[in-house]
Coordinates of C-alpha atoms and ligand atoms in Angstrom, one line a residue:
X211 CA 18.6 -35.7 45.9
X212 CA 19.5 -33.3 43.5
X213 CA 20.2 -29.8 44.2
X214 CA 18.2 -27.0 42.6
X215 CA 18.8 -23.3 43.1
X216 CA 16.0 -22.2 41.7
X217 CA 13.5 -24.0 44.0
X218 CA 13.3 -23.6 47.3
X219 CA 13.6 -26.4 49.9
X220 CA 10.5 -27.5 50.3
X221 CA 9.5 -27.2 46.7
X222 CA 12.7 -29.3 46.1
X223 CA 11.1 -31.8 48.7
X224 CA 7.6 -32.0 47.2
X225 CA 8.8 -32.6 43.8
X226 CA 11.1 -35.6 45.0
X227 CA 8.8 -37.0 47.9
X228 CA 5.3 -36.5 47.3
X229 CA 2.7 -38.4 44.5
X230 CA 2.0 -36.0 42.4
X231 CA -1.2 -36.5 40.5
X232 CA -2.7 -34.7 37.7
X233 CA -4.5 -35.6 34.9
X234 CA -2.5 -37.0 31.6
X235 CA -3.4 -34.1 29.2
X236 CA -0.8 -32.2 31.4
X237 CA 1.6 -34.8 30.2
X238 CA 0.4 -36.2 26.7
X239 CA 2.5 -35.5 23.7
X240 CA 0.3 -33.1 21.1
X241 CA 1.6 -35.4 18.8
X242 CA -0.1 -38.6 21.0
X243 CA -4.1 -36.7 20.1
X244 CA -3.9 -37.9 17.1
X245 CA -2.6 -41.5 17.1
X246 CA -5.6 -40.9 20.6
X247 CA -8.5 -40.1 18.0
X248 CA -7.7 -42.9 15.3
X249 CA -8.2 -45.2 18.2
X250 CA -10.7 -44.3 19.7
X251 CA -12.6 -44.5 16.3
X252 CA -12.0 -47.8 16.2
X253 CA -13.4 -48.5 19.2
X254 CA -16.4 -47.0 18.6
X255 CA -17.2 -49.1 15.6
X256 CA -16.3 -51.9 17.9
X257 CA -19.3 -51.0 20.1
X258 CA -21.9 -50.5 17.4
X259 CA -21.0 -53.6 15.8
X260 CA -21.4 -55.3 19.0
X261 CA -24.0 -55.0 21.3
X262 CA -23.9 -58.7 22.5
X263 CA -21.4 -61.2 23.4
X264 CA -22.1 -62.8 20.9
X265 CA -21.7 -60.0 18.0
X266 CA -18.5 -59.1 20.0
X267 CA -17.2 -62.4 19.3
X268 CA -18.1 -62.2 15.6
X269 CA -16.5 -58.8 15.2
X270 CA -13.9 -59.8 17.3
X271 CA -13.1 -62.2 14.5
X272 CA -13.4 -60.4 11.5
X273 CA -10.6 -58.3 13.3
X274 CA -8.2 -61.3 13.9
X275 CA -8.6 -62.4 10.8
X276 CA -7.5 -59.5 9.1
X277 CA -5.1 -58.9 11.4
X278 CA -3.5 -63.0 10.0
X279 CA -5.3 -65.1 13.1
X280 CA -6.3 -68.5 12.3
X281 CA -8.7 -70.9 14.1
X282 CA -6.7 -73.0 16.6
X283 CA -7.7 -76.7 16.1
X284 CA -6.3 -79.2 19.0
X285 CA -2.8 -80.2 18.1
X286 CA -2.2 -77.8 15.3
X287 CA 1.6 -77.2 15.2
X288 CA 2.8 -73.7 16.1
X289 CA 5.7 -71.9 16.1
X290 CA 6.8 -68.3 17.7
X291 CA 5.0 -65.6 15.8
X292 CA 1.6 -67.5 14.8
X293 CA -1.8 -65.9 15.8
X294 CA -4.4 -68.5 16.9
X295 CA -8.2 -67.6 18.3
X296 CA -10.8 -70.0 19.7
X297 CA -14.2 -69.4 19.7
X298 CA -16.4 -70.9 22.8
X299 CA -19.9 -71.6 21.9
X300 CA -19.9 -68.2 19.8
X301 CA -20.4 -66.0 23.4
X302 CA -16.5 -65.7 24.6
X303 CA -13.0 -66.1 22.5
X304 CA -9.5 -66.8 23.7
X305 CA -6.7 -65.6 21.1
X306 CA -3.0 -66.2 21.3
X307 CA 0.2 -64.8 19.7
X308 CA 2.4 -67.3 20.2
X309 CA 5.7 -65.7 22.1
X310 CA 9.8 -66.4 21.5
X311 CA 9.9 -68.4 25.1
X312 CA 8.5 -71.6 25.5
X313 CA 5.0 -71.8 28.1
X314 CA 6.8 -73.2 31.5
X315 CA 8.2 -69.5 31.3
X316 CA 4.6 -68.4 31.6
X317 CA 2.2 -66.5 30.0
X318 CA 0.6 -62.2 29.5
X319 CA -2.8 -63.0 30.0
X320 CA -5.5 -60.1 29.5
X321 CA -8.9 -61.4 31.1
X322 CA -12.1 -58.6 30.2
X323 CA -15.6 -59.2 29.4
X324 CA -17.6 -58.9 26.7
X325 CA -20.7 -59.0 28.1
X326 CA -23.2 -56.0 30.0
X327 CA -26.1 -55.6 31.5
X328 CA -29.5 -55.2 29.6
X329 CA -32.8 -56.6 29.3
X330 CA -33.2 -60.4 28.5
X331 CA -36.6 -61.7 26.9
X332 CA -38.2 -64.6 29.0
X333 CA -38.9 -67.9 27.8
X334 CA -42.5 -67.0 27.3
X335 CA -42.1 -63.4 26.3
X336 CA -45.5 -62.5 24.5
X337 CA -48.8 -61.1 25.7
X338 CA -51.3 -58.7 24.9
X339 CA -53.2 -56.7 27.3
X340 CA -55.8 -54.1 26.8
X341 CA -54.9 -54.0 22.5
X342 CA -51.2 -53.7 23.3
X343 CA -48.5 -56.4 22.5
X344 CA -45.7 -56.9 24.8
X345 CA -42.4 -58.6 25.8
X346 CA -41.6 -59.9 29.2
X347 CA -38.0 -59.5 30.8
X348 CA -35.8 -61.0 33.7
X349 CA -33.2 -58.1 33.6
X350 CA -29.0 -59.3 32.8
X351 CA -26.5 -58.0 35.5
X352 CA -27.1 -55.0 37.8
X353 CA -29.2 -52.6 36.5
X354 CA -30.9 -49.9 38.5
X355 CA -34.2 -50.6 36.7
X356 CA -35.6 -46.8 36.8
X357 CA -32.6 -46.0 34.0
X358 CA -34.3 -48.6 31.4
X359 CA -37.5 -46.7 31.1
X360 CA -39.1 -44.3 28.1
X361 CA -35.2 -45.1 25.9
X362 CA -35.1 -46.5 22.4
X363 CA -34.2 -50.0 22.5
X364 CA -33.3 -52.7 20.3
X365 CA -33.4 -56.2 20.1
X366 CA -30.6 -58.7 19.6
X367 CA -30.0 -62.4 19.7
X368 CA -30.9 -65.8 18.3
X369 CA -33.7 -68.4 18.2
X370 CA -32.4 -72.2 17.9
X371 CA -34.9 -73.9 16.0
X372 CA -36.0 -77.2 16.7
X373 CA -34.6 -78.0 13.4
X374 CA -31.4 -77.1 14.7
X375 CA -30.8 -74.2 12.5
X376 CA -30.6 -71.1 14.5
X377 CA -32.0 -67.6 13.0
X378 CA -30.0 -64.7 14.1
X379 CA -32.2 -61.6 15.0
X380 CA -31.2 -57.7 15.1
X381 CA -33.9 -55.4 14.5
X382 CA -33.3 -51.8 15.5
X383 CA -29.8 -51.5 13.8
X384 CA -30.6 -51.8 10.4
X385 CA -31.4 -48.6 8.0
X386 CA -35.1 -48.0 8.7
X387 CA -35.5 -50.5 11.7
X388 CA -38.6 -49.7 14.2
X389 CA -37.4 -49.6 18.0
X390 CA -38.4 -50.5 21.2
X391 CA -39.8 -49.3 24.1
X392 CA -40.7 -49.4 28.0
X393 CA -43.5 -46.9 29.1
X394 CA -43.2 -45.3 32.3
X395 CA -46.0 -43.0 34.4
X396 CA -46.7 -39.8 33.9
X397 CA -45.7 -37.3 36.4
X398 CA -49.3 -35.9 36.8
X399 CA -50.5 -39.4 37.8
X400 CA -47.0 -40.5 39.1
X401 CA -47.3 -39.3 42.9
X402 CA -47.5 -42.2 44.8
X403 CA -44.8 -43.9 42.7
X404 CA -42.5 -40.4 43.1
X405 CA -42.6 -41.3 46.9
X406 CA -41.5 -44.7 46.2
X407 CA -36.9 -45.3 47.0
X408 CA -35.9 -45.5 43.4
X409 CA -35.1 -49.3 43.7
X410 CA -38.4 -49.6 44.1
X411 CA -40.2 -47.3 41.6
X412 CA -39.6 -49.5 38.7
X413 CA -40.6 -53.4 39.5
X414 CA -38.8 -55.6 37.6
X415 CA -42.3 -57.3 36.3
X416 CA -43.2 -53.7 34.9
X417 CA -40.2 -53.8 32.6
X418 CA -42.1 -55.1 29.7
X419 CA -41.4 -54.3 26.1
X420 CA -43.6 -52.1 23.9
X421 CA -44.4 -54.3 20.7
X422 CA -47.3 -53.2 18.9
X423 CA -50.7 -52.1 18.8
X424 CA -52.3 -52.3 15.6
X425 CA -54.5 -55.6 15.9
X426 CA -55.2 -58.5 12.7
X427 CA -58.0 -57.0 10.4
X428 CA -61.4 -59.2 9.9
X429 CA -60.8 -61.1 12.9
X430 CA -64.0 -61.8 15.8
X431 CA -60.9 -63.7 18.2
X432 CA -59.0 -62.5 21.1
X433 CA -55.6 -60.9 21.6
X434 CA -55.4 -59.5 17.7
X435 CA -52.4 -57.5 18.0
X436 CA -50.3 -60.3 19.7
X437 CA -51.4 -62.4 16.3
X438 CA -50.5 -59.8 13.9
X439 CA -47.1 -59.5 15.5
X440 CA -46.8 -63.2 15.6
X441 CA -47.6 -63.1 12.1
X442 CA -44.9 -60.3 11.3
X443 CA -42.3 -62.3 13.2
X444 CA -43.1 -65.5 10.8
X445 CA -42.9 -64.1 8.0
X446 CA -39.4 -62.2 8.7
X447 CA -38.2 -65.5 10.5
X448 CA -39.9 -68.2 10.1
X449 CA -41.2 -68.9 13.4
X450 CA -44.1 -69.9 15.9
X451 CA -44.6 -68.6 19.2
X452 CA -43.4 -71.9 20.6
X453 CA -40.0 -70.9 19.4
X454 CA -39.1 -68.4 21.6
X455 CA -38.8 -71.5 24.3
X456 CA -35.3 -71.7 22.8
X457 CA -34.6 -68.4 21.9
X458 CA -32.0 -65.9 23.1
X459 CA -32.9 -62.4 22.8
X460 CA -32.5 -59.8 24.9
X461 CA -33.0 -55.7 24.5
X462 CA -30.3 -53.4 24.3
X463 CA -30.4 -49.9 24.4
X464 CA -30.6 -48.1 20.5
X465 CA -28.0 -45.5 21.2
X466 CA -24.8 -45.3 19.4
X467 CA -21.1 -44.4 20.5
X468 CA -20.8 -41.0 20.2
X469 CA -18.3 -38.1 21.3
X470 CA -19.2 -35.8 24.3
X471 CA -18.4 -32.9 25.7
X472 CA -18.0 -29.8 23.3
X473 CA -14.3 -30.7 23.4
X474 CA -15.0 -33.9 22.3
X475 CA -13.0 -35.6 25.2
X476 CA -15.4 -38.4 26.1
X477 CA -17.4 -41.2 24.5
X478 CA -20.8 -42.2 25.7
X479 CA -22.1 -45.3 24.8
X480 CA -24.0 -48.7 25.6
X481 CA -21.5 -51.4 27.0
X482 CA -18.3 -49.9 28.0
X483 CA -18.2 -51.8 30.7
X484 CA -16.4 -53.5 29.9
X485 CA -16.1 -53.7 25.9
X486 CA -14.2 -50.2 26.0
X487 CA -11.1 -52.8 28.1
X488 CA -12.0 -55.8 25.8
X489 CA -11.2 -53.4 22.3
X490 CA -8.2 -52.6 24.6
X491 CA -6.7 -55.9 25.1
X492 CA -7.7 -56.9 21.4
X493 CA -6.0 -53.8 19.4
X494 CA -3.0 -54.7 21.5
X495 CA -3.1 -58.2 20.5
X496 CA -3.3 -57.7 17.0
X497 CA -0.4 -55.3 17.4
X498 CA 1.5 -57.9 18.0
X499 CA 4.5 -59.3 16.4
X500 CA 6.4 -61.9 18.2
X501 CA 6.6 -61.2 21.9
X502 CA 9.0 -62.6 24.4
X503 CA 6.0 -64.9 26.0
X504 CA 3.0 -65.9 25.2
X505 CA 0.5 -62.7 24.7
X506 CA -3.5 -64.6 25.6
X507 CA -6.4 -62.2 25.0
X508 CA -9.3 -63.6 26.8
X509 CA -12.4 -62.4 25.9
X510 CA -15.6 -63.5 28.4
X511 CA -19.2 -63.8 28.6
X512 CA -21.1 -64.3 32.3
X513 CA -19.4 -61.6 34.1
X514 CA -22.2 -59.6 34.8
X515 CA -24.2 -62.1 36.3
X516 CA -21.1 -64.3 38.6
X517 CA -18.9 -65.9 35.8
X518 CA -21.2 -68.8 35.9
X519 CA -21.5 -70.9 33.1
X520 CA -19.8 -72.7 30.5
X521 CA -19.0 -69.1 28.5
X522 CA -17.6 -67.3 31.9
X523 CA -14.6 -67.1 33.3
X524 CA -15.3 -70.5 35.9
X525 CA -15.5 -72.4 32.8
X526 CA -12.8 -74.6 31.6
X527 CA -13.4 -73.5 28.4
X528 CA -10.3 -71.5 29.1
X529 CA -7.9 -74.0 31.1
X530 CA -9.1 -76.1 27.9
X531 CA -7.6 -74.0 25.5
X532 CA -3.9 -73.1 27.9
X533 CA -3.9 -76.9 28.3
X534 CA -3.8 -77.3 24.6
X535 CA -1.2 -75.0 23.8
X536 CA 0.7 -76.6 26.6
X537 CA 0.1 -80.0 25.3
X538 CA 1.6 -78.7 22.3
X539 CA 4.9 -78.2 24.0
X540 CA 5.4 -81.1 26.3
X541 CA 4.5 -78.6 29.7
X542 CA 2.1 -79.2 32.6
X543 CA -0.9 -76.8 32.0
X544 CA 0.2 -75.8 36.2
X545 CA 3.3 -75.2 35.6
X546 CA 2.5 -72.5 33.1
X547 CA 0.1 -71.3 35.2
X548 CA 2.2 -70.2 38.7
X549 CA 4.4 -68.7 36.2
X550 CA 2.1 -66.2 34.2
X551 CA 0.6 -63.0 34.6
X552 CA -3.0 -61.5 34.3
X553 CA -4.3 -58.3 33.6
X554 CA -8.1 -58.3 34.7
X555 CA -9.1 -56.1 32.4
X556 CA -12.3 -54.2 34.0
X557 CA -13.6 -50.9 34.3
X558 CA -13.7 -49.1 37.0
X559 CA -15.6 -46.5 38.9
X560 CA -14.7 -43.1 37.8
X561 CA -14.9 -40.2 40.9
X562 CA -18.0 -38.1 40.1
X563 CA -18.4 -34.6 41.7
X564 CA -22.4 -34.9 41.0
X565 CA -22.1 -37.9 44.0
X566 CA -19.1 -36.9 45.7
X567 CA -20.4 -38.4 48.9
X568 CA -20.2 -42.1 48.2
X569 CA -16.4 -42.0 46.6
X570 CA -13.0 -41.5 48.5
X571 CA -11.6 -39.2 46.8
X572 CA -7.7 -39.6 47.6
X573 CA -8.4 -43.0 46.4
X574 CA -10.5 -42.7 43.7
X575 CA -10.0 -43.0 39.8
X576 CA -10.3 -39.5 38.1
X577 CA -10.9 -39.6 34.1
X578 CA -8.4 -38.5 32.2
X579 CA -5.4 -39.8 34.8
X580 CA -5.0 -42.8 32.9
X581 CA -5.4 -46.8 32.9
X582 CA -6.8 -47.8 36.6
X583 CA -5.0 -49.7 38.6
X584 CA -7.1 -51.8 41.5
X585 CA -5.3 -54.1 43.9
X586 CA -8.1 -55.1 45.1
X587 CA -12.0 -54.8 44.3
X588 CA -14.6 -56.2 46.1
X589 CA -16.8 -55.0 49.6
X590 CA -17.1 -55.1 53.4
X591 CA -13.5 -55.8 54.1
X592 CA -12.0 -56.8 51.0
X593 CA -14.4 -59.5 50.4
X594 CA -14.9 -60.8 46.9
X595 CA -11.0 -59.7 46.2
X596 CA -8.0 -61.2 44.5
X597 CA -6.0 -58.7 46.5
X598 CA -2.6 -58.9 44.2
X599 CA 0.2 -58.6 46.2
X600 CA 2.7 -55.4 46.6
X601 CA 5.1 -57.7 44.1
X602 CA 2.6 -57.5 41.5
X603 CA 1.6 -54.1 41.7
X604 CA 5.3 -53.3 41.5
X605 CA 5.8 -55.1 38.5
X606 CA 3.3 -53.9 36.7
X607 CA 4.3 -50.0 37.6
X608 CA 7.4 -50.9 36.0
X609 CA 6.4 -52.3 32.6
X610 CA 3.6 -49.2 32.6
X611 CA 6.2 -46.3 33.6
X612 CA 8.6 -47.7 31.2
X613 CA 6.0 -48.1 28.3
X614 CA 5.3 -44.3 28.9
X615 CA 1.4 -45.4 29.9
X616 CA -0.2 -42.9 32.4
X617 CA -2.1 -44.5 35.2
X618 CA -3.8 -43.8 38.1
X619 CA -4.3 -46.7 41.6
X620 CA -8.3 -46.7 42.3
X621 CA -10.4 -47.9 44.7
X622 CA -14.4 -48.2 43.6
X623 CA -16.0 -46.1 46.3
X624 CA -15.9 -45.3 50.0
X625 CA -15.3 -48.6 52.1
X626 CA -19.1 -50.0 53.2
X627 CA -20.4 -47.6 50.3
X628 CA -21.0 -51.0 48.4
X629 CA -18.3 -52.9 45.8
X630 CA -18.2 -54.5 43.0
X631 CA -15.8 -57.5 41.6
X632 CA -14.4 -58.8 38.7
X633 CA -12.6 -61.8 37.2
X634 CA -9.8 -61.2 39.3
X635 CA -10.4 -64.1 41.6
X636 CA -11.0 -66.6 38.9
X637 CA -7.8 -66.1 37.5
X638 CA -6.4 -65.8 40.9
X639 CA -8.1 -69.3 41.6
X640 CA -5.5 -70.9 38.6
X641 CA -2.6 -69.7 40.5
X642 CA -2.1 -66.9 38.3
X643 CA -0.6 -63.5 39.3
X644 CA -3.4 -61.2 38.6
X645 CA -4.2 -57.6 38.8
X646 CA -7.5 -55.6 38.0
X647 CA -6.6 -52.2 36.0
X648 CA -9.1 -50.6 33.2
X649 CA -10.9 -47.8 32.4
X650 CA -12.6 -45.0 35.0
X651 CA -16.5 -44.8 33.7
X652 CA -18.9 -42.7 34.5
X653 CA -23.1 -43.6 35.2
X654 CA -21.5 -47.4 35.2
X655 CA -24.2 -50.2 34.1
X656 CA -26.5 -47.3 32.7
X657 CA -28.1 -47.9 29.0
X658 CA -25.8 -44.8 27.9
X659 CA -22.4 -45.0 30.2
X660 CA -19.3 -42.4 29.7
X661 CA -15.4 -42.4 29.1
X662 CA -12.9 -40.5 28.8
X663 CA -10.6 -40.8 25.8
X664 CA -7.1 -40.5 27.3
X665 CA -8.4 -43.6 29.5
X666 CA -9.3 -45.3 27.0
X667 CA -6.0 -45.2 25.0
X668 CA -3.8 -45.2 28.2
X669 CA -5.8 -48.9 28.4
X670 CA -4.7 -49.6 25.0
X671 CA -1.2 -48.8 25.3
X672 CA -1.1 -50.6 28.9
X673 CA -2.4 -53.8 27.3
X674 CA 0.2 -53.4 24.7
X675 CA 3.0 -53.0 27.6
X676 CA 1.5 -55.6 29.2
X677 CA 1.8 -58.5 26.5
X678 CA 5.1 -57.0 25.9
X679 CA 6.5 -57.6 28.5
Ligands
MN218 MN1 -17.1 -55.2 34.1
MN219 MN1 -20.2 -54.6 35.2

């Protein structure tokens, strides 16, 4: 230990002994804001251009491409340096930068999400009742339902036409669009619902989408208004009521990113969780030149409801695509496997002082301290958890300390307070190493969810440390 004068003994202790921590604008270079803002701009364009999985994947394109990533076709030759992408079924991508080792070293994988909760039409959305038109909805992911109420909403998706041609639909986006809506009581005639737990105030069968009200003119039949929508919705896209049997379309709330705070220190917006680690892992990428391994962005659909599916993580859409590369080099997709790394690139649970009473708060993420570190997620006991092991964590404090990345170690809530998980295990599953880490948020799964800037960067540059590795 080094002597100091100056300080006395126990202050000489307490600065070599004890975790100190305090929030990274304490230790970000003034010269950092800047290079902070620029990115952070980007990412919000990222989340207004992509509201669903499937816009993500679009944008996330455009961005690759510009950035010199080509489509990966099955034994296309590659050499160190070159910048592949694969789309699955248009709702997840995997991209690669191809590193200066060969695969059986392993690979950096980033594993994130690109999808979040919101409100999914049903198969037979349509109705009217008492002159007003309608949509039905099974709700995506965990939403408290009560949030989802009297906010401007949009819709979003695509109806696959028996034809086989699929019409893309956005309407709420564009210049001039008409929103969306979900009515909610009164107060003067909500009493009996006010006394109602909050889980239960809103029924799922009540969230029904405001549509229209203005029935068809000259007509002596029933359910007008439904008709003159229907009739709107053929003329903009050609189609029949049947057609929403095959359709995809799902509400999304009509807010935009925007700064908050009167410093301007945060970004609120629809979908950070967990597009805010996705833009992360993807600026990184494209960052790239020619790392040492492998750098793999993957970029998923499914993880709010399980990681079911052929787009989620479970899918072998992505052992697919490693198998591939590996085929391309003569190496057992396994072998690459119990050599390489994942990030699970997820938000987190940032402490909130408003509900300080369901956190830990010597164990909770705090915005503005930086990328979160989990080692393990999940509830009751650790269930549900990858749990990476003290190795891992180690080496990933290394590559962060040395890349000059502040971060913070989190745990979601109290223990028993409830729990959450990730893609973690998935990866886990494939004999990966794999740790969660993202970004703290604020009102998590709301319509309108909050970060803080610093994290958000810190992510960036983690990501960047990571793949660099
Ligand atoms: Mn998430
Ligand atoms: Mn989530």
């Amino acid at each position: 230990m080094e002597e100091n004068k100056e300080l006395t003994r126990g202050e000489q202790l307490r600065k070599a002994l004890v975790y100190d921590r305090k929030t990274g604008y304490d230790r970000l270079d003034p010269q950092e804001l800047e290079v902070m803002e620029t990115y952070c701009v980007g990412y919000k364009q990222f989340l207004d251009a992509g509201k669903t999985e499937r816009e993500c994947v679009d944008r996330t394109i455009a961005l690759a491409e510009a950035a010199g990533f080509r489509a990966y076709a099955r034994g296309m030759e590659l050499k160190p340096g070159d910048k592949i992408y694969r789309v699955n079924r248009g709702k997840a991508i995997m991209l690669a930068v191809m590193g200066r080792k060969g695969l059986e070293e392993g690979v950096n994988i980033s594993a994130s999400h690109i999808d979040s909760p919101r409100l999914d039409l049903k198969q037979n959305p349509l109705y009217e009742d008492s002159e007003l038109a309608f949509l039905k909805t099974h709700y995506y992911g965990g939403i408290r339902k009560y949030q989802w109420v009297t906010i401007p909403l949009e819709l979003h998706g695509v109806i696959a036409l028996k034809s086989g041609e699929v019409v893309r639909v956005s309407v709420g986006d564009g210049e001039g669009d008409p929103l969306f809506t979900i009515d909610d009581l009164l107060p003067h005639l909500g009493v009996k619902q006010s006394k109602n737990p909050l889980s239960e105030a809103i029924p799922a069968e009540t969230l029904n989408i405001l549509v229209g009200s203005r029935p068809l003119r000259d007509d002596e039949g029933t359910d007008r208004v439904k008709l003159q929508v229907l009739e709107l919705l053929n003329r903009k896209y050609g189609i029949v009521e049947e057609d929403f049997l095959s359709a995809e379309l799902c509400a999304v709330p009509a807010y935009k990113a925007t700064d908050i705070g009167f410093d301007r220190s945060m970004i609120g917006a629809y979908g950070h969780d967990d597009r805010v680690c996705s833009y992360a892992a993807l600026a990184a990428l494209l960052q790239l030149d020619t790392p040492e391994h492998t750098a793999v962005c993957m970029l998923a659909d499914k993880e709010e409801i399980g990681s079911e599916g052929v787009s989620g993580m479970k899918s072998a859409a992505f052992d697919t695509f490693m198998e591939d590369l590996c085929a391309g080099q003569n190496i057992p997709l396994r072998a690459c496997y119990e050599k390489s790394f994942c990030l699970s690139a997820d938000v987190t649970a940032a402490y909130d002082p408003n509900f300080a009473d369901v956190y830990e708060k010597r164990n909770s993420a705090f915005v503005n301290h930086g990328m979160a570190l989990c080692k393990y997620t999940g509830s009751r006991g650790k269930s549900g958890a990858s749990d990476a092991s003290a190795e891992v964590v180690g080496h990933v404090r290394r590559v962060l300390d040395n890349a000059d990345v502040f971060w913070q170690m989190a745990e979601l809530g109290k223990v028993d307070e409830g729990g959450g998980g990730t893609v973690a295990m998935y990866m886990a599953e494939r004999n990966i190493d794999t740790l969660d880490a993202g970004v703290p948020v604020l009102s998590m799964h709301a319509p309108f969810e909050t970060v803080g800037k610093l994290d958000c960067y810190m992510t960036f540059k983690g990501m960047k440390a990571i793949f660099e590795a």
